[in-house]
Amino acid sequence: ELKVEQNPLFLSMQEGKNYTIYCNYSTTSDRLYWYRQDPGKSLESLFVLLSNGAVKQEGRLMASLDTKARLSTLHITAAVHDLSATYFCAVDMKAGGTSYGKLTFGQGTILTVHP
Amino acid sequence: SQTIHQWPATLVQPVGSPLSLECTVEGTSNPNLYWYRQAAGRGLQLLFYSVGIGQISSEVPQNLSASRPQDRQFILSSKKLLLSDSGFYLCAWSVSWAGGEKLFFGSGTQLSVL
C-alpha cells in the first residue's frame, strides 16, 4: 500500500523567511504532484514532477523530486501572507504505465504566514 | 477551454436520507472522472474513478456508489447516509499529457450528515 507522509503538518512562518515542506512516499513512483487548497475551497494544481531530479519554480515556490530517496520538497522563499493555505503532495499509485489519476495524497501542511 | 461543474456547494442531510451529488465536465470528451473525499479538512481519499460510460471502479468499500450515465456526467449516490459520510467531496477529471495524468478538481461539496 502506497503511503505518503508530509512534514511538518503545521507551519507558522514570518513574512520574508524561507522554509521547506517535505513529502516522503513509500513505494516507487515517478510522478509527484503538489496542490494548494484555500479554506473551504477546491484544490489548485501547483506542480507536476515527472522524473528524478525534476525541479520546477513558480514565484516564491520551488518543488523538487528525488525518486531514489522517494522524497519531494516544496521550498518557500521570502514568504508572504498570500501563501497562507494548505499544501498537499500526491503520488501516482502506479509507477510508469497508465495511472488514471489515482493519486494518494499526503495529510497536508497547513501554512500560516504572519507579519 | 474545459470546465468542471459540481453541485450543490453545501448540503446538510439527516442520517438515513439518500444522497445525490452531480458533476459535469465541459469542453472535453471521454475524460477520466473521479470522486475524492476529504474528511476533517485533511488529506484526500480516492473513492471512485471512471474511464468511460458505465465503467466505475471503487477504491474503498463504503456506503456510497457512483454512476456515469453520460460521457461527461458523474454522480455520487447513497441510499442511506451515515454520520461517517460527512466530508468535503471533490469531483475531478484528468487529461493525459507528457506521460502523466493531470487532475483538475471541481469546487467541491461540503456534506454534513446530522
mmCIF file of C-alpha atoms in Angstrom:
data_model
loop_
_atom_site.group_PDB
_atom_site.id
_atom_site.type_symbol
_atom_site.label_atom_id
_atom_site.label_comp_id
_atom_site.label_asym_id
_atom_site.label_seq_id
_atom_site.Cartn_x
_atom_site.Cartn_y
_atom_site.Cartn_z
ATOM 1 C CA GLU A 1 0.000 0.000 0.000
ATOM 2 C CA LEU A 2 1.347 3.366 -1.014
ATOM 3 C CA LYS A 3 1.772 5.806 1.876
ATOM 4 C CA VAL A 4 2.542 9.474 1.538
ATOM 5 C CA GLU A 5 3.707 11.477 4.529
ATOM 6 C CA GLN A 6 4.220 15.194 4.768
ATOM 7 C CA ASN A 7 6.033 17.169 7.378
ATOM 8 C CA PRO A 8 5.545 19.402 9.047
ATOM 9 C CA LEU A 9 1.753 19.222 9.291
ATOM 10 C CA PHE A 10 1.567 22.749 10.662
ATOM 11 C CA LEU A 11 3.913 25.550 9.722
ATOM 12 C CA SER A 12 3.813 29.062 11.068
ATOM 13 C CA MET A 13 6.165 31.405 9.263
ATOM 14 C CA GLN A 14 7.112 35.015 9.427
ATOM 15 C CA GLU A 15 6.922 37.036 6.267
ATOM 16 C CA GLY A 16 10.246 37.155 4.480
ATOM 17 C CA LYS A 17 11.518 33.849 5.844
ATOM 18 C CA ASN A 18 12.357 30.663 3.963
ATOM 19 C CA TYR A 19 11.147 27.183 4.730
ATOM 20 C CA THR A 20 10.754 23.714 3.228
ATOM 21 C CA ILE A 21 7.897 21.218 3.299
ATOM 22 C CA TYR A 22 8.878 17.586 2.885
ATOM 23 C CA CYS A 23 6.936 14.792 1.236
ATOM 24 C CA ASN A 24 8.038 11.168 1.626
ATOM 25 C CA TYR A 25 6.376 8.244 -0.110
ATOM 26 C CA SER A 26 6.700 4.545 0.447
ATOM 27 C CA THR A 27 6.850 2.853 -2.950
ATOM 28 C CA THR A 28 8.370 3.520 -6.320
ATOM 29 C CA SER A 29 6.661 6.204 -8.330
ATOM 30 C CA ASP A 30 7.861 8.618 -10.941
ATOM 31 C CA ARG A 31 5.074 11.177 -10.728
ATOM 32 C CA LEU A 32 4.507 13.564 -7.891
ATOM 33 C CA TYR A 33 2.076 16.448 -7.635
ATOM 34 C CA TRP A 34 1.781 19.491 -5.401
ATOM 35 C CA TYR A 35 -1.560 21.158 -4.769
ATOM 36 C CA ARG A 36 -2.692 24.196 -2.848
ATOM 37 C CA GLN A 37 -6.026 24.462 -1.044
ATOM 38 C CA ASP A 38 -7.502 27.622 0.472
ATOM 39 C CA PRO A 39 -10.012 27.158 3.336
ATOM 40 C CA GLY A 40 -13.304 25.767 2.089
ATOM 41 C CA LYS A 41 -12.079 25.762 -1.488
ATOM 42 C CA SER A 42 -11.061 23.220 -4.061
ATOM 43 C CA LEU A 43 -7.525 22.176 -4.946
ATOM 44 C CA GLU A 44 -5.312 24.144 -7.276
ATOM 45 C CA SER A 45 -2.528 22.367 -9.119
ATOM 46 C CA LEU A 46 0.884 23.864 -8.429
ATOM 47 C CA PHE A 47 3.466 21.472 -9.834
ATOM 48 C CA VAL A 48 3.738 18.132 -11.580
ATOM 49 C CA LEU A 49 7.133 16.450 -11.224
ATOM 50 C CA LEU A 50 7.749 13.621 -13.629
ATOM 51 C CA SER A 51 11.320 12.485 -13.263
ATOM 52 C CA ASN A 52 14.191 12.115 -10.855
ATOM 53 C CA GLY A 53 15.907 15.430 -10.292
ATOM 54 C CA ALA A 54 12.982 17.440 -11.642
ATOM 55 C CA VAL A 55 12.831 20.979 -10.318
ATOM 56 C CA LYS A 56 10.061 23.452 -11.005
ATOM 57 C CA GLN A 57 9.625 27.005 -9.806
ATOM 58 C CA GLU A 58 6.698 29.368 -9.776
ATOM 59 C CA GLY A 59 7.110 32.657 -7.989
ATOM 60 C CA ARG A 60 8.211 32.055 -4.404
ATOM 61 C CA LEU A 61 7.617 28.290 -4.591
ATOM 62 C CA MET A 62 10.059 25.706 -5.854
ATOM 63 C CA ALA A 63 9.437 21.965 -5.948
ATOM 64 C CA SER A 64 11.911 19.160 -6.480
ATOM 65 C CA LEU A 65 11.788 15.393 -6.760
ATOM 66 C CA ASP A 66 14.300 12.711 -5.759
ATOM 67 C CA THR A 67 12.811 9.378 -6.820
ATOM 68 C CA LYS A 68 15.699 7.390 -5.365
ATOM 69 C CA ALA A 69 15.098 8.846 -1.912
ATOM 70 C CA ARG A 70 11.315 8.855 -2.533
ATOM 71 C CA LEU A 71 11.286 12.460 -1.434
ATOM 72 C CA SER A 72 9.885 15.681 -2.769
ATOM 73 C CA THR A 73 10.363 19.122 -1.303
ATOM 74 C CA LEU A 74 8.396 22.337 -1.633
ATOM 75 C CA HIS A 75 10.614 25.284 -0.808
ATOM 76 C CA ILE A 76 9.151 28.635 0.100
ATOM 77 C CA THR A 77 11.318 31.686 -0.417
ATOM 78 C CA ALA A 78 10.655 35.014 1.315
ATOM 79 C CA ALA A 79 7.153 34.042 2.393
ATOM 80 C CA VAL A 80 4.262 36.464 2.013
ATOM 81 C CA HIS A 81 0.803 36.352 3.604
ATOM 82 C CA ASP A 82 -0.851 35.308 0.323
ATOM 83 C CA LEU A 83 0.934 31.964 0.544
ATOM 84 C CA SER A 84 -1.101 31.000 3.611
ATOM 85 C CA ALA A 85 -3.001 27.838 2.641
ATOM 86 C CA THR A 86 -2.859 24.069 2.960
ATOM 87 C CA TYR A 87 -0.355 22.353 0.687
ATOM 88 C CA PHE A 88 -0.719 18.752 -0.395
ATOM 89 C CA CYS A 89 1.637 16.440 -2.162
ATOM 90 C CA ALA A 90 0.205 13.481 -4.026
ATOM 91 C CA VAL A 91 1.747 10.463 -5.691
ATOM 92 C CA ASP A 92 0.510 8.281 -8.502
ATOM 93 C CA MET A 93 -0.398 4.812 -7.348
ATOM 94 C CA LYS A 94 1.409 3.246 -10.264
ATOM 95 C CA ALA A 95 4.998 3.662 -11.370
ATOM 96 C CA GLY A 96 5.038 4.109 -15.114
ATOM 97 C CA GLY A 97 2.212 2.865 -17.302
ATOM 98 C CA THR A 98 -1.209 4.398 -17.024
ATOM 99 C CA SER A 99 -2.210 5.681 -13.656
ATOM 100 C CA TYR A 100 -5.637 7.121 -14.459
ATOM 101 C CA GLY A 101 -5.064 9.907 -11.967
ATOM 102 C CA LYS A 102 -5.406 7.624 -8.952
ATOM 103 C CA LEU A 103 -3.489 9.718 -6.516
ATOM 104 C CA THR A 104 -2.563 9.034 -2.927
ATOM 105 C CA PHE A 105 -2.415 12.286 -1.003
ATOM 106 C CA GLY A 106 -0.328 13.329 1.955
ATOM 107 C CA GLN A 107 -2.039 14.669 5.056
ATOM 108 C CA GLY A 108 -1.418 18.248 4.024
ATOM 109 C CA THR A 109 0.668 21.023 5.550
ATOM 110 C CA ILE A 110 -1.238 23.982 6.944
ATOM 111 C CA LEU A 111 0.910 27.024 6.291
ATOM 112 C CA THR A 112 0.286 30.310 8.054
ATOM 113 C CA VAL A 113 2.395 33.323 7.157
ATOM 114 C CA HIS A 114 2.203 36.214 9.601
ATOM 115 C CA PRO A 115 3.857 39.629 9.734
ATOM 116 C CA SER B 1 -11.491 25.500 -22.552
ATOM 117 C CA GLN B 2 -12.512 22.761 -20.182
ATOM 118 C CA THR B 3 -14.623 23.413 -17.099
ATOM 119 C CA ILE B 4 -15.974 21.190 -14.375
ATOM 120 C CA HIS B 5 -19.215 21.875 -12.548
ATOM 121 C CA GLN B 6 -20.123 20.339 -9.238
ATOM 122 C CA TRP B 7 -23.249 20.892 -7.154
ATOM 123 C CA PRO B 8 -24.539 21.579 -4.644
ATOM 124 C CA ALA B 9 -21.803 23.505 -2.855
ATOM 125 C CA THR B 10 -23.194 22.756 0.600
ATOM 126 C CA LEU B 11 -25.558 20.058 1.781
ATOM 127 C CA VAL B 12 -26.947 19.158 5.188
ATOM 128 C CA GLN B 13 -28.717 15.825 5.344
ATOM 129 C CA PRO B 14 -30.158 13.705 8.162
ATOM 130 C CA VAL B 15 -28.801 10.249 8.859
ATOM 131 C CA GLY B 16 -30.595 7.647 6.769
ATOM 132 C CA SER B 17 -31.548 10.019 3.971
ATOM 133 C CA PRO B 18 -30.466 9.483 0.346
ATOM 134 C CA LEU B 19 -27.711 11.415 -1.414
ATOM 135 C CA SER B 20 -27.076 12.511 -4.964
ATOM 136 C CA LEU B 21 -24.147 14.710 -5.937
ATOM 137 C CA GLU B 22 -23.626 15.587 -9.559
ATOM 138 C CA CYS B 23 -20.594 16.569 -11.557
ATOM 139 C CA THR B 24 -20.366 17.527 -15.221
ATOM 140 C CA VAL B 25 -17.416 18.378 -17.407
ATOM 141 C CA GLU B 26 -17.495 20.642 -20.429
ATOM 142 C CA GLY B 27 -15.046 21.144 -23.245
ATOM 143 C CA THR B 28 -13.600 17.661 -23.436
ATOM 144 C CA SER B 29 -14.706 14.208 -24.461
ATOM 145 C CA ASN B 30 -14.149 10.825 -22.851
ATOM 146 C CA PRO B 31 -12.470 12.229 -19.751
ATOM 147 C CA ASN B 32 -11.393 10.096 -16.821
ATOM 148 C CA LEU B 33 -13.598 11.098 -13.896
ATOM 149 C CA TYR B 34 -13.049 10.768 -10.157
ATOM 150 C CA TRP B 35 -14.727 11.256 -6.813
ATOM 151 C CA TYR B 36 -12.456 12.115 -3.902
ATOM 152 C CA ARG B 37 -13.429 12.735 -0.283
ATOM 153 C CA GLN B 38 -11.661 14.933 2.199
ATOM 154 C CA ALA B 39 -12.524 14.240 5.813
ATOM 155 C CA ALA B 40 -11.950 16.733 8.609
ATOM 156 C CA GLY B 41 -10.082 19.160 6.320
ATOM 157 C CA ARG B 42 -7.154 16.843 5.819
ATOM 158 C CA GLY B 43 -5.899 14.522 3.084
ATOM 159 C CA LEU B 44 -7.981 13.354 0.176
ATOM 160 C CA GLN B 45 -9.052 9.790 -0.435
ATOM 161 C CA LEU B 46 -9.998 8.413 -3.827
ATOM 162 C CA LEU B 47 -13.484 6.885 -3.717
ATOM 163 C CA PHE B 48 -14.337 6.083 -7.346
ATOM 164 C CA TYR B 49 -12.945 6.558 -10.785
ATOM 165 C CA SER B 50 -14.355 6.018 -14.248
ATOM 166 C CA VAL B 51 -12.679 5.664 -17.606
ATOM 167 C CA GLY B 52 -15.910 5.578 -19.624
ATOM 168 C CA ILE B 53 -19.708 5.449 -19.609
ATOM 169 C CA GLY B 54 -20.940 2.788 -17.228
ATOM 170 C CA GLN B 55 -17.397 1.908 -16.121
ATOM 171 C CA ILE B 56 -16.926 2.504 -12.427
ATOM 172 C CA SER B 57 -14.126 1.326 -10.165
ATOM 173 C CA SER B 58 -14.366 1.598 -6.413
ATOM 174 C CA GLU B 59 -11.258 2.139 -4.381
ATOM 175 C CA VAL B 60 -12.613 1.643 -0.878
ATOM 176 C CA PRO B 61 -15.612 -0.262 0.485
ATOM 177 C CA GLN B 62 -18.242 2.138 1.693
ATOM 178 C CA ASN B 63 -21.811 3.261 1.876
ATOM 179 C CA LEU B 64 -21.573 5.164 -1.396
ATOM 180 C CA SER B 65 -21.927 4.334 -5.071
ATOM 181 C CA ALA B 66 -21.122 6.126 -8.297
ATOM 182 C CA SER B 67 -22.598 6.126 -11.777
ATOM 183 C CA ARG B 68 -21.668 7.580 -15.116
ATOM 184 C CA PRO B 69 -24.799 7.730 -17.252
ATOM 185 C CA GLN B 70 -23.252 10.051 -19.837
ATOM 186 C CA ASP B 71 -19.731 10.681 -21.054
ATOM 187 C CA ARG B 72 -19.278 13.891 -19.106
ATOM 188 C CA GLN B 73 -21.543 13.255 -16.136
ATOM 189 C CA PHE B 74 -20.518 11.589 -12.898
ATOM 190 C CA ILE B 75 -22.895 11.035 -9.988
ATOM 191 C CA LEU B 76 -22.184 10.073 -6.394
ATOM 192 C CA SER B 77 -25.056 8.466 -4.513
ATOM 193 C CA SER B 78 -26.104 6.835 -1.304
ATOM 194 C CA LYS B 79 -29.367 5.165 -0.353
ATOM 195 C CA LYS B 80 -28.923 5.854 3.366
ATOM 196 C CA LEU B 81 -26.369 8.298 4.683
ATOM 197 C CA LEU B 82 -24.268 7.602 7.755
ATOM 198 C CA LEU B 83 -22.671 10.120 10.083
ATOM 199 C CA SER B 84 -19.281 8.989 8.803
ATOM 200 C CA ASP B 85 -20.221 10.085 5.284
ATOM 201 C CA SER B 86 -19.740 13.717 6.288
ATOM 202 C CA GLY B 87 -16.893 15.418 4.475
ATOM 203 C CA PHE B 88 -15.823 17.519 1.547
ATOM 204 C CA TYR B 89 -16.454 15.732 -1.746
ATOM 205 C CA LEU B 90 -14.479 16.664 -4.796
ATOM 206 C CA CYS B 91 -15.132 15.634 -8.357
ATOM 207 C CA ALA B 92 -12.164 15.684 -10.713
ATOM 208 C CA TRP B 93 -11.320 14.949 -14.309
ATOM 209 C CA SER B 94 -7.979 14.188 -15.823
ATOM 210 C CA VAL B 95 -6.142 14.596 -19.063
ATOM 211 C CA SER B 96 -3.127 12.627 -20.190
ATOM 212 C CA TRP B 97 -0.061 14.630 -21.054
ATOM 213 C CA ALA B 98 3.681 14.019 -21.367
ATOM 214 C CA GLY B 99 3.387 10.581 -19.792
ATOM 215 C CA GLY B 100 1.259 11.600 -16.846
ATOM 216 C CA GLU B 101 -2.258 12.431 -15.764
ATOM 217 C CA LYS B 102 -3.094 15.961 -14.702
ATOM 218 C CA LEU B 103 -6.068 16.257 -12.380
ATOM 219 C CA PHE B 104 -8.482 19.186 -12.355
ATOM 220 C CA PHE B 105 -10.813 19.472 -9.401
ATOM 221 C CA GLY B 106 -14.321 20.833 -9.125
ATOM 222 C CA SER B 107 -15.304 23.351 -6.479
ATOM 223 C CA GLY B 108 -16.414 20.670 -4.020
ATOM 224 C CA THR B 109 -19.496 19.836 -1.957
ATOM 225 C CA GLN B 110 -19.401 20.174 1.812
ATOM 226 C CA LEU B 111 -21.683 17.426 3.130
ATOM 227 C CA SER B 112 -22.794 17.397 6.744
ATOM 228 C CA VAL B 113 -24.759 14.395 7.939
ATOM 229 C CA LEU B 114 -26.602 15.072 11.200
#
